[in-house]
Short mmCIF file of N, CA and C in Angstrom, two decimals:
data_model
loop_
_atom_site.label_atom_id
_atom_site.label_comp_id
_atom_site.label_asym_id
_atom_site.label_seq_id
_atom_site.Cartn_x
_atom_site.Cartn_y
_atom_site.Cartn_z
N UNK G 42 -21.86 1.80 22.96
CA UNK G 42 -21.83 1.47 21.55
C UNK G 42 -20.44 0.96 21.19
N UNK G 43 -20.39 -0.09 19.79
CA UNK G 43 -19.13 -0.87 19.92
C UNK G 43 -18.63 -0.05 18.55
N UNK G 44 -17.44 0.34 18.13
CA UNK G 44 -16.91 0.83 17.06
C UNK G 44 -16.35 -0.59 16.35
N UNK G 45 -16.17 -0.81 15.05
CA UNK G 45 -15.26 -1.96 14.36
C UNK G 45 -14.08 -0.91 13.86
N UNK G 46 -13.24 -1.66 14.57
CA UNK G 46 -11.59 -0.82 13.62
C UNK G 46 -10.61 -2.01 13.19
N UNK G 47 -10.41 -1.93 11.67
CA UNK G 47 -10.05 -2.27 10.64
C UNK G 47 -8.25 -1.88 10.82
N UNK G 48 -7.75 -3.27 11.27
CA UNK G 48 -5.71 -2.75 11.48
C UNK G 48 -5.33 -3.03 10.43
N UNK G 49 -4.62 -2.38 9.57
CA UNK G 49 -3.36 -2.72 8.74
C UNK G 49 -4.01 -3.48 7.62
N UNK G 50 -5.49 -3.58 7.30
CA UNK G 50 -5.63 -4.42 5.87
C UNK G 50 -5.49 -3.22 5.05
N UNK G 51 -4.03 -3.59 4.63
CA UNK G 51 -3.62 -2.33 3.41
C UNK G 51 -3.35 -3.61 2.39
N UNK G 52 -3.55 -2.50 0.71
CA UNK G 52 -2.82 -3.10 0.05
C UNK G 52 -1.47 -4.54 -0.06
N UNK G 53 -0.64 -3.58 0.98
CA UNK G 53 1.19 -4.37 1.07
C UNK G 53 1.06 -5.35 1.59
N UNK G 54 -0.29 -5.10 2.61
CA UNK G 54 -0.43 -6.65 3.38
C UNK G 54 -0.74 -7.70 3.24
N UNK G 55 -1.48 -7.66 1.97
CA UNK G 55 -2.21 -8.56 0.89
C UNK G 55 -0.92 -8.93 -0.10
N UNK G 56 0.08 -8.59 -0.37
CA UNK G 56 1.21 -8.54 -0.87
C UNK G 56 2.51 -9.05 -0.42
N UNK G 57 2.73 -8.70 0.66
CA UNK G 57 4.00 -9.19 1.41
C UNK G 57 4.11 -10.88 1.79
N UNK G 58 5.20 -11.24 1.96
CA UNK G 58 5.36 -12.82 1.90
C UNK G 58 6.14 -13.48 3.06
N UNK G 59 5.21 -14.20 3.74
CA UNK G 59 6.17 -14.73 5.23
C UNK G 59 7.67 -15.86 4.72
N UNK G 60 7.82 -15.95 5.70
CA UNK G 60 8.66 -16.48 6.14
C UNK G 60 8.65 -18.08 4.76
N UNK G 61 8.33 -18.63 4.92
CA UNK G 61 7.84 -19.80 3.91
C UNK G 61 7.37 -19.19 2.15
N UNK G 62 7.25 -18.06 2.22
CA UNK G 62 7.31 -17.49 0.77
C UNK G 62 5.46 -17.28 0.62
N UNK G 63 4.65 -17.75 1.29
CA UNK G 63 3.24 -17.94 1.24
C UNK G 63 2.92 -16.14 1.82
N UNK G 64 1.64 -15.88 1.35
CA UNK G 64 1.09 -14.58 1.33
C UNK G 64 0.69 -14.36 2.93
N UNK G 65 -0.36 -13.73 3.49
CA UNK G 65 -1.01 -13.85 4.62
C UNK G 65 -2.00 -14.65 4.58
N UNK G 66 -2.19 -15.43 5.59
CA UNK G 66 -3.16 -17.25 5.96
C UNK G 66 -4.32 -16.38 5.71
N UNK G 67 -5.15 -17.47 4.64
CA UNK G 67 -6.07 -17.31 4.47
C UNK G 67 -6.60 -16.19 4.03
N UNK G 68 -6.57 -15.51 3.38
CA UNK G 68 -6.70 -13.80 3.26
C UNK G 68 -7.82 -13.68 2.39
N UNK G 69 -8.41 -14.87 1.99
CA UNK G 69 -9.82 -14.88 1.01
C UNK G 69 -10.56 -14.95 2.50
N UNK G 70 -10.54 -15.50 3.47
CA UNK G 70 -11.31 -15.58 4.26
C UNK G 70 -11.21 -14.54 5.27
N UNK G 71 -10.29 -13.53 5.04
CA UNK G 71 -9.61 -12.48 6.11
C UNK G 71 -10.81 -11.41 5.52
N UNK G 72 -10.49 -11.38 3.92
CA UNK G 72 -11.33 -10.44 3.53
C UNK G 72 -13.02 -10.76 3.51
N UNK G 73 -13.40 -11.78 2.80
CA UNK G 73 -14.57 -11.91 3.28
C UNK G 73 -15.38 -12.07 4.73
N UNK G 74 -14.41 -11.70 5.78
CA UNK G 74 -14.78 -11.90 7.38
C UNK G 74 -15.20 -10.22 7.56
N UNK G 75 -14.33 -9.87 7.13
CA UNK G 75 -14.15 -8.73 7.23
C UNK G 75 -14.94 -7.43 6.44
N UNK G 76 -15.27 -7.77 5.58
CA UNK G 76 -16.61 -7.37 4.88
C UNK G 76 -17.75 -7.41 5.17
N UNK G 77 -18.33 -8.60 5.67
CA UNK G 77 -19.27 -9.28 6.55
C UNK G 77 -19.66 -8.30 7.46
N UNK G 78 -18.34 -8.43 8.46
CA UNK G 78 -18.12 -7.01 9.97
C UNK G 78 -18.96 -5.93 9.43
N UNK G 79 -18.10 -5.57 8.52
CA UNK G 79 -19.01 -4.08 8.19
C UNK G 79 -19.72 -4.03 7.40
N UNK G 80 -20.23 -4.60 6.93
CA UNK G 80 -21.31 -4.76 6.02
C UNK G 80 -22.40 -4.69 7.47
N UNK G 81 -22.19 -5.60 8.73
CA UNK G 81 -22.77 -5.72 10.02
C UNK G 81 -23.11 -4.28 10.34
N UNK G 82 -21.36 -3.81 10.58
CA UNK G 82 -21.91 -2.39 11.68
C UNK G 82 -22.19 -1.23 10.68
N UNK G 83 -22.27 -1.23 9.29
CA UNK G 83 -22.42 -0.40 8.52
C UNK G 83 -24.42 0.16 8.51
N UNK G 84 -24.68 -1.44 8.56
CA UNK G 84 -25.94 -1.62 8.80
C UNK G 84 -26.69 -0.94 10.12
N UNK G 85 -26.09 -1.36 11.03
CA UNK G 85 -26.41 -1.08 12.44
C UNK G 85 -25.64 0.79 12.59
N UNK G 86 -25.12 1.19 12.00
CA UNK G 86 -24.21 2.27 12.38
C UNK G 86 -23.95 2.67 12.73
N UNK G 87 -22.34 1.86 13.25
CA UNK G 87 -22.31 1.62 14.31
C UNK G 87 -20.42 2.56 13.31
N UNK G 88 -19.63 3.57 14.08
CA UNK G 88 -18.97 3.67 13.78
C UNK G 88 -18.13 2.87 13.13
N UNK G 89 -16.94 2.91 12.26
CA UNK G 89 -16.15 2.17 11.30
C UNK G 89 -14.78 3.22 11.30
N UNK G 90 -13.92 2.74 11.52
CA UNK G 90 -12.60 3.25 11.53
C UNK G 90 -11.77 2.20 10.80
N UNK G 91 -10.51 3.20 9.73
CA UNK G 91 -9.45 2.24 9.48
C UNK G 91 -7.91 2.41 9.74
N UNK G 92 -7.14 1.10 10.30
CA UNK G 92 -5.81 2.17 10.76
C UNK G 92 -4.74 1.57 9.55
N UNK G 93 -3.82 3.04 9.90
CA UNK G 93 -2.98 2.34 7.92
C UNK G 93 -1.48 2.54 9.14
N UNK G 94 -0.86 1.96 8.85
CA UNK G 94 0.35 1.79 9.54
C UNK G 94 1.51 2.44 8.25
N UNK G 95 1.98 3.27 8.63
CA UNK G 95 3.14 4.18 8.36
C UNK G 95 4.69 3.85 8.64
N UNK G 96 5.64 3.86 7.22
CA UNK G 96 6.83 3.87 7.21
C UNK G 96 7.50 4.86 6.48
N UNK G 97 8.77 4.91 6.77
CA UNK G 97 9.60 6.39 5.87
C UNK G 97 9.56 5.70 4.19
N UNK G 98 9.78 4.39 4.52
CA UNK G 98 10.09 3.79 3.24
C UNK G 98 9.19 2.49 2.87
N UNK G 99 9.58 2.05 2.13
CA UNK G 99 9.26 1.01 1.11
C UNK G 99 7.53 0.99 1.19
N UNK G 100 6.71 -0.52 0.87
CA UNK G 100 5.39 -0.23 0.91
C UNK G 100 4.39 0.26 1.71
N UNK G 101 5.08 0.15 2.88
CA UNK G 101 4.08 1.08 3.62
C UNK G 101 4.50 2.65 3.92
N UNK G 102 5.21 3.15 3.01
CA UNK G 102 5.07 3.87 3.07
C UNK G 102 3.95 5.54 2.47
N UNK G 103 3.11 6.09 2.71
CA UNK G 103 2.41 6.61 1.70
C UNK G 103 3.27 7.74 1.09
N UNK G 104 3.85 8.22 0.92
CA UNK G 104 5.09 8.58 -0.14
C UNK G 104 5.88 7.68 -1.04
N UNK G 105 6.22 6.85 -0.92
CA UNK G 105 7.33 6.28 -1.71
C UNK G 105 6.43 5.09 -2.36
N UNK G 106 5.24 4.33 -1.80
CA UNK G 106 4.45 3.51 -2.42
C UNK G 106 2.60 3.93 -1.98
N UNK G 107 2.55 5.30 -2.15
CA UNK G 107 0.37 5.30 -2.23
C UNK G 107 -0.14 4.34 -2.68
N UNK G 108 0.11 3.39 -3.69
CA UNK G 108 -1.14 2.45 -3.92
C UNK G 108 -1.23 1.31 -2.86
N UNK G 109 0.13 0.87 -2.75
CA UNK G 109 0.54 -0.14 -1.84
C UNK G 109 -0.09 -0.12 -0.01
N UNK G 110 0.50 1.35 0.76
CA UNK G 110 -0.48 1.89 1.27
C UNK G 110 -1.67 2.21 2.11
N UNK G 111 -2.27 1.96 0.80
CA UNK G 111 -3.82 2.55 0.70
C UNK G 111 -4.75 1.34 1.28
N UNK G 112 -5.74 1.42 2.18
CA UNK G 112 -6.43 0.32 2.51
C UNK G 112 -6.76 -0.17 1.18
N UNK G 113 -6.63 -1.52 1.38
CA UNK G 113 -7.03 -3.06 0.99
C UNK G 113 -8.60 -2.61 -0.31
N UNK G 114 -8.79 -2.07 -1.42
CA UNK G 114 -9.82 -1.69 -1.80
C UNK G 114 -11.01 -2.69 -1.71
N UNK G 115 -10.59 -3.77 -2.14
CA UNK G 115 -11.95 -4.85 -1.76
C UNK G 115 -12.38 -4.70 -0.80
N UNK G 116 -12.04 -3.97 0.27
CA UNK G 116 -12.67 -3.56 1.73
C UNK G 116 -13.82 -2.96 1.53
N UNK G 117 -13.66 -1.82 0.44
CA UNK G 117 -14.68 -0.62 0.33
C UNK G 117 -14.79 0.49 0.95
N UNK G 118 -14.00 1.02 1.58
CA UNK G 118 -14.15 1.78 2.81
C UNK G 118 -14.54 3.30 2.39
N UNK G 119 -15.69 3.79 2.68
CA UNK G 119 -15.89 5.03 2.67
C UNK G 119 -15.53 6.17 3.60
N UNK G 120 -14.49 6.52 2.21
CA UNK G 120 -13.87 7.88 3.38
C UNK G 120 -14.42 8.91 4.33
N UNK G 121 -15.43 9.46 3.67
CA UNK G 121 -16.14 10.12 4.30
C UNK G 121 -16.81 10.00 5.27
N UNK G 122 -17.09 9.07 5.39
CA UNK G 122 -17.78 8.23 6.68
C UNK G 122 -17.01 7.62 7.55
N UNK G 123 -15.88 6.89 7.17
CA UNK G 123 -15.18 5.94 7.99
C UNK G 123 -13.45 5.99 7.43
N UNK G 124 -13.43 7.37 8.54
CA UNK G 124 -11.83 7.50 8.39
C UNK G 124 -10.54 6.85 8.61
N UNK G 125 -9.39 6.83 8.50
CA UNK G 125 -8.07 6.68 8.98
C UNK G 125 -7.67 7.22 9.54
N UNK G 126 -6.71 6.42 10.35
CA UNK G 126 -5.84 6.73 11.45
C UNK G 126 -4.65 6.20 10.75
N UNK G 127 -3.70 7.08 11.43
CA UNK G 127 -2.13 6.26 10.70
C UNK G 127 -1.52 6.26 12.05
N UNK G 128 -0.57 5.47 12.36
CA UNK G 128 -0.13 4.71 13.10
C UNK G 128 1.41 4.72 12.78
N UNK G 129 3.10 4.28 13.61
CA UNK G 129 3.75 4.04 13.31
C UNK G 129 4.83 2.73 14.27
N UNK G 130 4.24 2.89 15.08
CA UNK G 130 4.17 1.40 15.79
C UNK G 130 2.94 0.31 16.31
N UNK G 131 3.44 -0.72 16.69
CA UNK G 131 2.07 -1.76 16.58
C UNK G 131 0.28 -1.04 17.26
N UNK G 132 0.84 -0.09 18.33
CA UNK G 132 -0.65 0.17 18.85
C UNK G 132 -1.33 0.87 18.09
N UNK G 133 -2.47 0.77 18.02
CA UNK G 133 -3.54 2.04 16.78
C UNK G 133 -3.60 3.19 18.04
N UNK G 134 -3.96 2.85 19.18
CA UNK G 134 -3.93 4.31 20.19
C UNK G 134 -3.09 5.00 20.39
N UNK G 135 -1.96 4.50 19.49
CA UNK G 135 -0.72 5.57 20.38
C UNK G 135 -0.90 6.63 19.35
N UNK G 136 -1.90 6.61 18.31
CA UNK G 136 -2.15 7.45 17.67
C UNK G 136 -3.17 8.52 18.70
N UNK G 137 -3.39 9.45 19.38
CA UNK G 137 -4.55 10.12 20.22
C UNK G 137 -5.51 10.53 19.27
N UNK G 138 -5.20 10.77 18.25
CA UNK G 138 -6.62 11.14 17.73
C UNK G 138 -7.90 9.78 17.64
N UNK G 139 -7.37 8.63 17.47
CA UNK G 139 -8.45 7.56 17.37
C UNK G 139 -9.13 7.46 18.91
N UNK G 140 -8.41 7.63 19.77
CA UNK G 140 -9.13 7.92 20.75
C UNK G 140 -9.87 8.64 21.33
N UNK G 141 -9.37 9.66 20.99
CA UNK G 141 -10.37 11.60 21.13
C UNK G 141 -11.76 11.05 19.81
N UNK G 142 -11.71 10.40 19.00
CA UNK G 142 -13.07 9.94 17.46
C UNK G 142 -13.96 9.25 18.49
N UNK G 143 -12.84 8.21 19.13
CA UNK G 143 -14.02 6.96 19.24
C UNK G 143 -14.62 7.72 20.91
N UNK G 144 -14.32 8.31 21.59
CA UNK G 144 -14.71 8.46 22.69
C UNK G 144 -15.69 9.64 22.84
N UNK G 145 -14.86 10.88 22.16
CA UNK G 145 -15.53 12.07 22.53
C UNK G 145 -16.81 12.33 21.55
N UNK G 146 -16.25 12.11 19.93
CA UNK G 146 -16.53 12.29 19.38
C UNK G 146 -18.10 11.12 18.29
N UNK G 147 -17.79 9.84 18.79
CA UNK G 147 -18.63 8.72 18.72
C UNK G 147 -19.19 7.70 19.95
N UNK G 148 -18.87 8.62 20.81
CA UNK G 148 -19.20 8.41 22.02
C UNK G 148 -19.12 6.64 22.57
N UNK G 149 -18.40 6.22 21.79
CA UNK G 149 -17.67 4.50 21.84
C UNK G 149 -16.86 4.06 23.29
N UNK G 150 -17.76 2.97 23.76
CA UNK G 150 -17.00 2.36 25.09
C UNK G 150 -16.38 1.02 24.71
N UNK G 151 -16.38 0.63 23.63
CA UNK G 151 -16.07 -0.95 23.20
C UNK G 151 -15.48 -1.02 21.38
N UNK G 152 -14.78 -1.48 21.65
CA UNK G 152 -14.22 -1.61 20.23
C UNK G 152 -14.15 -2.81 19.77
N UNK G 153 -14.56 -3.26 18.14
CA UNK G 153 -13.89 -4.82 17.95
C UNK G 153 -12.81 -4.73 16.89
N UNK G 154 -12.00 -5.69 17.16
CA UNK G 154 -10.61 -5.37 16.32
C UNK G 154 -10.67 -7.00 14.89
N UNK G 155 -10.59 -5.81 14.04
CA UNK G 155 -10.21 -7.40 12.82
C UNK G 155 -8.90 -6.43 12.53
N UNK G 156 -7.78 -7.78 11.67
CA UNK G 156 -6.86 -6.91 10.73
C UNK G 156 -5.75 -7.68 10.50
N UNK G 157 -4.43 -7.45 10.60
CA UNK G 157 -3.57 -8.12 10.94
C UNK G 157 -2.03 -6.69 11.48
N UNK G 158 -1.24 -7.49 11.73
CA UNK G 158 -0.86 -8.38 11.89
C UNK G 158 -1.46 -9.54 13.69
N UNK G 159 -2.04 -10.21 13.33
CA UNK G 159 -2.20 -10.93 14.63
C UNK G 159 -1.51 -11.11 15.46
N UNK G 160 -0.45 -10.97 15.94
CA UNK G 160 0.95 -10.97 16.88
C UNK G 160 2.08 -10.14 16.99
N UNK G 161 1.36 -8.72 16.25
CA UNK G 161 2.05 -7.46 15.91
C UNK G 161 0.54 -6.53 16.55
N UNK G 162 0.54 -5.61 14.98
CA UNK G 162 -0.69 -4.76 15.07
C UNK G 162 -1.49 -5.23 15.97
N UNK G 163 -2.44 -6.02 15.60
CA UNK G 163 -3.55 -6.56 16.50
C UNK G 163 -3.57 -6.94 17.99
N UNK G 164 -2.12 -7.24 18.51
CA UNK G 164 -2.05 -7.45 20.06
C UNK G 164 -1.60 -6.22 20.44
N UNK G 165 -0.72 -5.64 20.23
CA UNK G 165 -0.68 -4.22 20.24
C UNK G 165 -1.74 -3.24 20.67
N UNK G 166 -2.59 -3.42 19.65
CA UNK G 166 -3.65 -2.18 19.31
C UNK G 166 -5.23 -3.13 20.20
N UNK G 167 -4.66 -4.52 20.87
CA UNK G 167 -5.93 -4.80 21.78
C UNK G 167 -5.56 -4.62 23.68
N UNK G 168 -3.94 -4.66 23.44
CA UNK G 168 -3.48 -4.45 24.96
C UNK G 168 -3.39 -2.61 24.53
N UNK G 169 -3.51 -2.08 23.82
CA UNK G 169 -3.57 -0.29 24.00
C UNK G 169 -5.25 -0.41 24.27
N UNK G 170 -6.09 -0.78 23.58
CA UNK G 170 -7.77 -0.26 24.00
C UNK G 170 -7.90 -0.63 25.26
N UNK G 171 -7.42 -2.05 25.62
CA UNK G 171 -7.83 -2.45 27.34
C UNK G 171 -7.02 -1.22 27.77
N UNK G 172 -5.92 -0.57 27.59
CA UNK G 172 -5.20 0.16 28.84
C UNK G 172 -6.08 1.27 28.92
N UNK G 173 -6.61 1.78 27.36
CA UNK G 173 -7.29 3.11 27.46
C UNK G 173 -8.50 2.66 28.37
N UNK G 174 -9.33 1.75 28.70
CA UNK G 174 -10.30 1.56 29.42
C UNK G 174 -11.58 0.89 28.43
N UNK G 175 -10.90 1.00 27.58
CA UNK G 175 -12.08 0.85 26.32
C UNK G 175 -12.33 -1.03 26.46
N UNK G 176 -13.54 -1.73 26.10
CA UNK G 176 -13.93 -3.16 26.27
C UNK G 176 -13.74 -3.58 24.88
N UNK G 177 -12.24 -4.69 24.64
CA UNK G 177 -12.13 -4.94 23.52
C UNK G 177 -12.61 -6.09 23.02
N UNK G 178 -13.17 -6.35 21.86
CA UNK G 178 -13.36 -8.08 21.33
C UNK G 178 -12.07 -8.21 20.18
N UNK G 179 -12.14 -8.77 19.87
CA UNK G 179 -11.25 -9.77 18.68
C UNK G 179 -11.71 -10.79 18.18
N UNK G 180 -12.27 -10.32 16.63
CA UNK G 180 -12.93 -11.39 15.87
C UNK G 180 -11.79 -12.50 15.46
N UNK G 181 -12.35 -13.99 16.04
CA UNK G 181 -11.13 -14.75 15.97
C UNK G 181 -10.86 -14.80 14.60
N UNK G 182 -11.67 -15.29 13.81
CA UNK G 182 -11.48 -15.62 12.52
C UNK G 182 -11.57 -14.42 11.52
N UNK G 183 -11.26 -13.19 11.89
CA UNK G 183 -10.86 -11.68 10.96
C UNK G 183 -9.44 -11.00 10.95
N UNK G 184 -8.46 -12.04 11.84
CA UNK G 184 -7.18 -11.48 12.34
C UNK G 184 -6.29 -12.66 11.45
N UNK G 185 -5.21 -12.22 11.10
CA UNK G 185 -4.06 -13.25 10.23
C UNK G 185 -2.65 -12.59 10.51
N UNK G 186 -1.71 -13.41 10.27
CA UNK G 186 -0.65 -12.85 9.99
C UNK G 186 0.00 -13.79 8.77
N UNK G 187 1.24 -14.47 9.33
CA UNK G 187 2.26 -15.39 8.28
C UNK G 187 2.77 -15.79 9.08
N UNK G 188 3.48 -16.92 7.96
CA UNK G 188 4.59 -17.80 8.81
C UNK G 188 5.99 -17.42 9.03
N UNK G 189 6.01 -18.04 10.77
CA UNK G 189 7.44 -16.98 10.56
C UNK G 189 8.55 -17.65 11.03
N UNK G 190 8.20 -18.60 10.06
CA UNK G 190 9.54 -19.65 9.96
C UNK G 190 9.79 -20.88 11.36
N UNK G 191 8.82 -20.67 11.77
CA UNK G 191 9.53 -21.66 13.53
C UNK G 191 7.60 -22.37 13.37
N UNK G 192 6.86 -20.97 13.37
CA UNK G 192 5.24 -21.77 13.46
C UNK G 192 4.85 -21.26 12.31
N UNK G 193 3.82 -22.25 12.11
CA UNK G 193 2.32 -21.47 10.79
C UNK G 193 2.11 -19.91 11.52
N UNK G 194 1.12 -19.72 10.41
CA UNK G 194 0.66 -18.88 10.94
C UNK G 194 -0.72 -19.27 11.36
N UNK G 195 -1.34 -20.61 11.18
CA UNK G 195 -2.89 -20.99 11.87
C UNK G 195 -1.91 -21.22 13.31
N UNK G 196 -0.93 -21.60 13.39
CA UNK G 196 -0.23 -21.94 15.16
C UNK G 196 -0.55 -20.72 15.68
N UNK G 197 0.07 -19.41 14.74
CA UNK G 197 0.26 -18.15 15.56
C UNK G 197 -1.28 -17.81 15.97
N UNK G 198 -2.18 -18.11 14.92
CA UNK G 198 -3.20 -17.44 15.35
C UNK G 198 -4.10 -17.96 16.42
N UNK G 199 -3.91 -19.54 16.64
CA UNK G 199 -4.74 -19.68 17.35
C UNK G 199 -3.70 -19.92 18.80
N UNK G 200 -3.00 -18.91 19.22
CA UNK G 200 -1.99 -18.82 19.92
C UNK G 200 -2.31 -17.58 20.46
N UNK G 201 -2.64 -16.67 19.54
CA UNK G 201 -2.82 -15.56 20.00
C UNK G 201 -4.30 -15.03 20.11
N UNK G 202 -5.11 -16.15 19.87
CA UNK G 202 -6.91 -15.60 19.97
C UNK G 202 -6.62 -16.09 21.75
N UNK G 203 -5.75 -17.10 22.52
CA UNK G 203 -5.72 -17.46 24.05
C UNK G 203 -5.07 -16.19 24.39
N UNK G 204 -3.93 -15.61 23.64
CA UNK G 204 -3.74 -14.02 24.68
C UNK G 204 -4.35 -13.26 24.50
N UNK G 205 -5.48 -12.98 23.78
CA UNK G 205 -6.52 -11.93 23.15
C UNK G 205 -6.69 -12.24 24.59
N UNK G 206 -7.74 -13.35 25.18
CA UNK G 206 -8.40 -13.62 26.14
C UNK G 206 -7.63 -13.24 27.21
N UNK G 207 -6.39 -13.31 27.31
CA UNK G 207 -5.61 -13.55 28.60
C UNK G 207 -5.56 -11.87 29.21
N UNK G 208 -5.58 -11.25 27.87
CA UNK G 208 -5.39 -10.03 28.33
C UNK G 208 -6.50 -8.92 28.67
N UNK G 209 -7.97 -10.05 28.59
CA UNK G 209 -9.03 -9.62 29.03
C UNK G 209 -9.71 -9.07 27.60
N UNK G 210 -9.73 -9.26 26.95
CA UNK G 210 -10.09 -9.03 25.66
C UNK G 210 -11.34 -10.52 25.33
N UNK G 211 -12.87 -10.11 24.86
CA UNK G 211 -13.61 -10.87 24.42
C UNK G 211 -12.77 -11.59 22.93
N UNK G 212 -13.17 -12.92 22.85
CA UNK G 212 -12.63 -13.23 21.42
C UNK G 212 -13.91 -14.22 20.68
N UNK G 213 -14.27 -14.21 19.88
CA UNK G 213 -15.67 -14.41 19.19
C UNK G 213 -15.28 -14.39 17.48
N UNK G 214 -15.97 -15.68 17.02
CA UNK G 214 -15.70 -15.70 15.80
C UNK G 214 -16.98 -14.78 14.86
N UNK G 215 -16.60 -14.64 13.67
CA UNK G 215 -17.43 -13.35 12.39
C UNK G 215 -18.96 -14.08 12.63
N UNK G 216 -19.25 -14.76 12.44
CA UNK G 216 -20.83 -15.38 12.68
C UNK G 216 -21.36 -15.03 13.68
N UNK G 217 -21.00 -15.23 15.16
CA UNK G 217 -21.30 -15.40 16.15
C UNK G 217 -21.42 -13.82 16.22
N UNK G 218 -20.60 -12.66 16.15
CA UNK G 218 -20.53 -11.58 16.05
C UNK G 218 -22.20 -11.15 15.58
N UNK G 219 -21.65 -11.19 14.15
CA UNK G 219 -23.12 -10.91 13.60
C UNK G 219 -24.27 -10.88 14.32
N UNK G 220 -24.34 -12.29 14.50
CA UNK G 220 -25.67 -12.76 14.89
C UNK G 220 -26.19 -12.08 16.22
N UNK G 221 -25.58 -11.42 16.58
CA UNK G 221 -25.85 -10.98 17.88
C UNK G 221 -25.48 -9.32 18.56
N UNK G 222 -27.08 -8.62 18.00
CA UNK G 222 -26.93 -7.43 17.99
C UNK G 222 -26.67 -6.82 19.34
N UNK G 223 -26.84 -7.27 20.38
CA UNK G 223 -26.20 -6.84 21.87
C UNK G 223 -25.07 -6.19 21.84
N UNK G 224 -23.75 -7.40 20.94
CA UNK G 224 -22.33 -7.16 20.62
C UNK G 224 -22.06 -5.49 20.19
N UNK G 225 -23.03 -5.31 19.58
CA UNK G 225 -22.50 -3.68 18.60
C UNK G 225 -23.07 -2.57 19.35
N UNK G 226 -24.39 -2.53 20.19
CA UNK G 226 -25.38 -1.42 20.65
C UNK G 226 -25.13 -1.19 22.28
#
């Protein structure tokens, strides 16, 4: 069974400003990709995890800024059902409890990753699931970051959907996903 885990669409992330002063690429289409996903495995139910990335300070921090934070609310995410993980560097596994959820506890051999940062969080947290043993995808078109001053961020991303692959990681765009209940069961 495939789990969807949700990196870093917090609040701040929807907020923060690259390099060029522009928000995160595309983020109407980050979020509606990403809704889609689970609206998918919500249907199928298919586990749902979200990871919130943790700082001492400023917006990500959940002390000094909770709203900021707090997953992305247009997400929807039901707590009760589909918890957090907090995190404080790029991998979501170096957290052990997401791994002890998705394995022992949801009995998950495959994970798909949307979120950002695409060349932070997201490569991170797809070279930690390959190490744990776990079979990762990466929805191409659910991952974003910003510009960071040298490339776009459409350069970065479609830069980094070839190391998704390189590093043995499936990469598949939100449609194609969908459409194809094999992917989740």
């Amino acid at each position: 069974m495939a789990a969807l885990i949700v990196v870093d669409l917090q609040t701040a992330m929807f907020q923060c400003r690259g390099a060029d002063g522009a928000g995160i690429h595309a983020d109407a289409a980050l979020v509606a990709n990403t809704r889609a996903l689970l609206a998918r495995a919500r249907a199928l139910r298919a586990p749902v995890a979200f990871i919130q990335h943790c700082e001492d300070e400023g917006e990500f921090s959940p002390v000094a800024a909770p709203v900021s934070w707090a997953v992305a609310p247009e997400l929807g995410q039901i707590p009760d059902a589909e918890p957090s993980f907090t995190k404080t560097v790029g991998d979501a596994f170096s957290n052990p409890a997401l791994l002890q959820w998705l394995t022992t506890e949801k009995n998950v051999d495959r994970v798909v990753l949307v979120g950002a940062q695409t060349d932070m969080c997201v490569y991170a947290t797809t070279v930690g699931g390959i190490r744990e043993g776990l079979k990762v995808t990466v929805v191409s078109d659910a991952h974003s970051t910003f510009h960071d001053g040298k490339r776009t961020a459409e350069e970065i991303i479609n830069e980094y959907n070839l190391k998704y692959a390189e590093a043995g990681a499936t990469v598949i765009a939100t449609a194609a996903l969908i459409a194809q209940e094999s992917n989740w069961t």
